[in-house]
Amino acid sequence: MLLPEYPIRTPRLLLRPFARGDLDALYEFHKLPEVNRFLYSEPKDRDQVSAMLADKARSAVLREEGQALSLAAELAGSGQLVGDCTLWWRSQASQQGEVGFVFHPAHHGRGLATEATVELLRLGFDGLRLHRIFGRCDARNVASARVMERCGMRREAHLRENEYVKGEWTDEMVYAILRPEWAGRRPAAGRPGAAARG
Ligand SMILES: CC(C)(COP(=O)(O)OP(=O)(O)OC[C@H]1O[C@@H](n2cnc3c(N)ncnc32)[C@H](O)[C@@H]1OP(=O)(O)O)[C@@H](O)C(=O)NCCC(=O)NCCS
């Protein structure tokens, strides 16, 4: 069971549950082709984002395996919603979780996804007492892979053409970090705020 104390503060972000009023901001980036390029999804219309938001707004607590914790990432200064972050509880018996993240392109490349993902890992390890947390991405999704690397996750697999997505065979990469690795990690260096609390 994981019921975080909200909001979760990072140097530049507040992570909090989604609310109905987030529709416009969430639609702003989930509608974009470039955001969906390496996801299973296609650009979404407003109704699709509205349905997705309703689901996310009910996902602020992890009570049992199989559930997702959905967090909105807003800029601490302005309150602008810039990211959509997820921690899935994949297995209780094996203490496994998975992270996912989608950010508005206007805010890419500033270390914000890294900053948020470190907090997802913290929730998984310190809050849910997980043993291993993994993340997956299309092998061409360099930004996603970098986020996971900067968070201290190791590349465990590069699966060749294991999925047929959007009309083509695609490679998938799997990254993961174990509880002892999390406990012994060093903060990522290089950019202000990036994983600074990691
Ligand atoms: C993946 C994503 C969340 C990263 O967000 P972000 O806020 O830009 O991430 P960060 O700034 O924390 O880190 C991005 C890293 O990728 C690097 N990067 C970004 N685009 C890149 C590219 N095209 N080629 C090489 N490196 C790239 C950045 O330089 C940075 O690495 P660095 O810290 O070594 O400089 C964002 O690109 C996104 O929302 N993509 C669309 C949705 C998506 O694919 N989500 C992941 C699903 S698996």
CSV table of C-alpha atoms and ligand atoms in Angstrom, one decimal, residues 12 29 34-39 82 84 99-105 107-117 135-138 140-150 189 191 194, ligand 1:
chain,number,residue,atom,x,y,z
A,12,ARG,CA,11.7,22.5,-9.5
A,29,PHE,CA,0.9,17.6,-25.0
A,34,GLU,CA,6.0,13.9,-31.5
A,35,VAL,CA,5.0,13.1,-27.9
A,36,ASN,CA,3.4,9.8,-29.1
A,37,ARG,CA,6.1,8.9,-31.6
A,38,PHE,CA,7.6,6.2,-29.5
A,39,LEU,CA,4.6,5.3,-27.4
A,82,VAL,CA,4.4,20.0,-17.7
A,84,ASP,CA,2.6,13.1,-16.6
A,99,VAL,CA,8.1,3.8,-14.2
A,100,GLY,CA,6.8,5.9,-17.1
A,101,PHE,CA,6.9,9.6,-18.0
A,102,VAL,CA,5.6,11.9,-20.6
A,103,PHE,CA,6.5,15.6,-20.7
A,104,HIS,CA,5.5,18.6,-22.7
A,105,PRO,CA,8.0,19.3,-25.5
A,107,HIS,CA,10.0,21.8,-21.4
A,108,HIS,CA,12.2,18.9,-22.7
A,109,GLY,CA,15.9,18.9,-22.2
A,110,ARG,CA,15.9,20.7,-18.8
A,111,GLY,CA,16.2,17.6,-16.6
A,112,LEU,CA,12.6,17.8,-15.5
A,113,ALA,CA,11.7,14.2,-16.4
A,114,THR,CA,14.8,13.0,-14.7
A,115,GLU,CA,13.9,15.0,-11.6
A,116,ALA,CA,10.4,13.5,-11.5
A,117,THR,CA,11.6,9.9,-12.2
A,135,GLY,CA,11.4,1.0,-17.4
A,136,ARG,CA,11.0,0.2,-21.0
A,137,CYS,CA,11.3,2.3,-24.1
A,138,ASP,CA,11.5,2.1,-27.9
A,140,ARG,CA,15.1,4.9,-30.8
A,141,ASN,CA,13.8,6.9,-27.8
A,142,VAL,CA,17.1,8.3,-26.8
A,143,ALA,CA,15.6,10.9,-24.4
A,144,SER,CA,13.8,8.2,-22.5
A,145,ALA,CA,16.8,6.0,-22.3
A,146,ARG,CA,18.9,8.9,-21.0
A,147,VAL,CA,16.4,9.8,-18.3
A,148,MET,CA,16.6,6.2,-17.0
A,149,GLU,CA,20.4,6.2,-17.2
A,150,ARG,CA,20.6,9.5,-15.4
A,189,ALA,CA,25.8,15.4,-12.0
A,191,ARG,CA,22.7,19.9,-14.8
A,194,ALA,CA,18.7,17.0,-12.4
B,1,LIG,C1,11.3,11.1,-22.6
B,1,LIG,C2,11.0,12.5,-22.1
B,1,LIG,C3,10.0,12.4,-20.9
B,1,LIG,C4,12.3,13.2,-21.6
B,1,LIG,O1,11.9,14.4,-21.0
B,1,LIG,P1,13.0,15.5,-20.7
B,1,LIG,O2,12.4,16.4,-19.6
B,1,LIG,O3,13.5,16.1,-21.9
B,1,LIG,O4,14.1,14.7,-20.0
B,1,LIG,P2,15.5,15.2,-19.3
B,1,LIG,O5,15.7,16.6,-19.7
B,1,LIG,O6,15.4,14.9,-17.9
B,1,LIG,O7,16.6,14.3,-20.0
B,1,LIG,C5,16.6,14.1,-21.4
B,1,LIG,C6,17.9,13.5,-21.8
B,1,LIG,O8,17.8,13.0,-23.1
B,1,LIG,C7,18.7,13.8,-24.0
B,1,LIG,N1,18.0,13.9,-25.3
B,1,LIG,C8,16.8,14.4,-25.5
B,1,LIG,N2,16.5,14.2,-26.8
B,1,LIG,C9,17.6,13.6,-27.4
B,1,LIG,C10,17.9,13.2,-28.7
B,1,LIG,N3,17.0,13.4,-29.7
B,1,LIG,N4,19.1,12.6,-28.9
B,1,LIG,C11,19.9,12.4,-27.9
B,1,LIG,N5,19.7,12.8,-26.6
B,1,LIG,C12,18.5,13.4,-26.4
B,1,LIG,C13,18.9,15.1,-23.3
B,1,LIG,O9,20.0,15.7,-23.7
B,1,LIG,C14,19.0,14.6,-21.9
B,1,LIG,O10,20.2,13.9,-21.6
B,1,LIG,P3,21.4,14.6,-20.8
B,1,LIG,O11,20.8,14.9,-19.4
B,1,LIG,O12,22.5,13.6,-20.8
B,1,LIG,O13,21.7,15.9,-21.5
B,1,LIG,C15,10.4,13.4,-23.2
B,1,LIG,O14,11.3,13.4,-24.3
B,1,LIG,C16,9.1,13.0,-23.6
B,1,LIG,O15,8.1,13.3,-23.0
B,1,LIG,N6,9.0,12.2,-24.8
B,1,LIG,C17,7.7,11.8,-25.3
B,1,LIG,C18,7.0,10.7,-24.5
B,1,LIG,C19,8.0,9.5,-24.3
B,1,LIG,O16,8.5,9.0,-25.2
B,1,LIG,N7,8.0,9.1,-23.0
B,1,LIG,C20,8.9,8.0,-22.7
B,1,LIG,C21,8.1,6.7,-22.9
B,1,LIG,S1,9.2,5.3,-22.7
